[in-house]
One Martini backbone bead per residue (centre of mass of N, CA, C, O) as a GRO file, in nm:
protein
  119
    1UNK     BB    1   0.808  -0.914  -0.123
    2UNK     BB    2   1.035  -0.708  -0.071
    3UNK     BB    3   1.075  -0.626  -0.366
    4UNK     BB    4   0.789  -0.506  -0.410
    5UNK     BB    5   0.810  -0.293  -0.188
    6UNK     BB    6   1.053  -0.141  -0.311
    7UNK     BB    7   0.906  -0.059  -0.569
    8UNK     BB    8   0.686   0.101  -0.427
    9UNK     BB    9   0.870   0.303  -0.277
   10UNK     BB   10   0.999   0.428  -0.533
   11UNK     BB   11   0.727   0.521  -0.661
   12UNK     BB   12   0.611   0.706  -0.430
   13UNK     BB   13   0.860   0.912  -0.425
   14UNK     BB   14   0.762   1.023  -0.727
   15UNK     BB   15   0.475   1.111  -0.583
   16UNK     BB   16   0.363   1.406  -0.480
   17UNK     BB   17   0.050   1.358  -0.457
   18UNK     BB   18   0.088   1.126  -0.245
   19UNK     BB   19   0.257   1.272  -0.032
   20UNK     BB   20   0.028   1.468   0.043
   21UNK     BB   21  -0.161   1.243   0.160
   22UNK     BB   22   0.078   1.156   0.392
   23UNK     BB   23   0.182   1.413   0.561
   24UNK     BB   24  -0.038   1.365   0.823
   25UNK     BB   25   0.061   1.101   0.903
   26UNK     BB   26   0.084   0.906   1.226
   27UNK     BB   27   0.165   0.587   1.192
   28UNK     BB   28   0.083   0.411   0.951
   29UNK     BB   29   0.027   0.056   0.966
   30UNK     BB   30   0.109  -0.210   0.724
   31UNK     BB   31   0.039  -0.550   0.699
   32UNK     BB   32   0.166  -0.790   0.475
   33UNK     BB   33  -0.001  -1.107   0.395
   34UNK     BB   34   0.157  -1.399   0.234
   35UNK     BB   35   0.171  -1.692   0.307
   36UNK     BB   36   0.523  -1.673   0.410
   37UNK     BB   37   0.488  -1.357   0.388
   38UNK     BB   38   0.613  -1.033   0.508
   39UNK     BB   39   0.511  -0.680   0.544
   40UNK     BB   40   0.606  -0.338   0.647
   41UNK     BB   41   0.425  -0.039   0.638
   42UNK     BB   42   0.518   0.312   0.682
   43UNK     BB   43   0.330   0.611   0.762
   44UNK     BB   44   0.519   0.927   0.824
   45UNK     BB   45   0.514   1.243   0.762
   46UNK     BB   46   0.566   1.183   0.432
   47UNK     BB   47   0.669   0.901   0.493
   48UNK     BB   48   0.802   0.587   0.353
   49UNK     BB   49   0.845   0.255   0.497
   50UNK     BB   50   1.026  -0.033   0.585
   51UNK     BB   51   0.979  -0.304   0.819
   52UNK     BB   52   1.133  -0.513   1.066
   53UNK     BB   53   0.855  -0.646   1.255
   54UNK     BB   54   0.733  -0.868   1.523
   55UNK     BB   55   0.542  -0.654   1.656
   56UNK     BB   56   0.197  -0.675   1.671
   57UNK     BB   57   0.130  -0.415   1.844
   58UNK     BB   58   0.231  -0.204   1.607
   59UNK     BB   59   0.000  -0.289   1.434
   60UNK     BB   60  -0.274  -0.161   1.270
   61UNK     BB   61  -0.288  -0.316   0.981
   62UNK     BB   62  -0.415  -0.608   0.798
   63UNK     BB   63  -0.320  -0.767   0.492
   64UNK     BB   64  -0.478  -1.048   0.337
   65UNK     BB   65  -0.338  -1.289   0.095
   66UNK     BB   66  -0.248  -1.345  -0.204
   67UNK     BB   67   0.018  -1.272  -0.387
   68UNK     BB   68  -0.126  -1.158  -0.641
   69UNK     BB   69  -0.304  -0.954  -0.483
   70UNK     BB   70  -0.081  -0.792  -0.348
   71UNK     BB   71   0.063  -0.711  -0.610
   72UNK     BB   72  -0.179  -0.569  -0.739
   73UNK     BB   73  -0.191  -0.352  -0.521
   74UNK     BB   74   0.107  -0.243  -0.538
   75UNK     BB   75   0.069  -0.178  -0.859
   76UNK     BB   76  -0.237  -0.066  -0.911
   77UNK     BB   77  -0.438  -0.269  -1.071
   78UNK     BB   78  -0.612  -0.287  -0.804
   79UNK     BB   79  -0.851  -0.238  -0.587
   80UNK     BB   80  -0.912  -0.297  -0.266
   81UNK     BB   81  -1.226  -0.330  -0.272
   82UNK     BB   82  -1.229  -0.538  -0.499
   83UNK     BB   83  -1.061  -0.754  -0.351
   84UNK     BB   84  -1.260  -0.780  -0.117
   85UNK     BB   85  -1.521  -0.852  -0.277
   86UNK     BB   86  -1.355  -1.109  -0.413
   87UNK     BB   87  -1.196  -1.249  -0.173
   88UNK     BB   88  -0.862  -1.182  -0.189
   89UNK     BB   89  -0.894  -0.983   0.055
   90UNK     BB   90  -0.812  -0.881   0.399
   91UNK     BB   91  -0.966  -0.629   0.622
   92UNK     BB   92  -0.946  -0.437   0.930
   93UNK     BB   93  -1.131  -0.137   0.889
   94UNK     BB   94  -1.219   0.154   0.839
   95UNK     BB   95  -1.353   0.293   0.566
   96UNK     BB   96  -1.171   0.545   0.553
   97UNK     BB   97  -0.904   0.381   0.561
   98UNK     BB   98  -0.950   0.214   0.310
   99UNK     BB   99  -0.957   0.457   0.118
  100UNK     BB  100  -0.673   0.556   0.178
  101UNK     BB  101  -0.518   0.301   0.102
  102UNK     BB  102  -0.627   0.281  -0.183
  103UNK     BB  103  -0.517   0.553  -0.281
  104UNK     BB  104  -0.221   0.503  -0.241
  105UNK     BB  105  -0.192   0.254  -0.427
  106UNK     BB  106  -0.335   0.364  -0.688
  107UNK     BB  107  -0.164   0.640  -0.722
  108UNK     BB  108   0.118   0.489  -0.764
  109UNK     BB  109   0.047   0.423  -1.030
  110UNK     BB  110   0.160   0.408  -1.338
  111UNK     BB  111   0.111   0.615  -1.611
  112UNK     BB  112   0.178   0.554  -1.929
  113UNK     BB  113   0.108   0.834  -2.073
  114UNK     BB  114   0.288   0.991  -1.823
  115UNK     BB  115   0.572   0.865  -1.778
  116UNK     BB  116   0.759   1.068  -1.940
  117UNK     BB  117   0.689   1.311  -1.734
  118UNK     BB  118   0.765   1.183  -1.451
  119UNK     BB  119   1.075   1.075  -1.496
   0.00000   0.00000   0.00000
């Protein structure tokens, strides 16, 4: 999972429009849990990074599901709400926060027709 998170982190740092979306976030923490793997993403004042932190008190939201579903979310292939509706992922968060998280993951997805212009 750590490798997939690193790919996501490098992709999001190339997306100025997504960085604008997270520039005012003050410590949004998302723990991704699948099978025996965990990863923690932190969005803080326009920065996004991964932490190795076993302190569950510091985690804001937890997304649980199968590895394929987590990867699909990180790659931007499927929207978070679709994965939740299909019971492939679970998250407990206010609807507004779910929309924000969905937007971050989905907008980080590379658009193939524009990829040559973005890179």
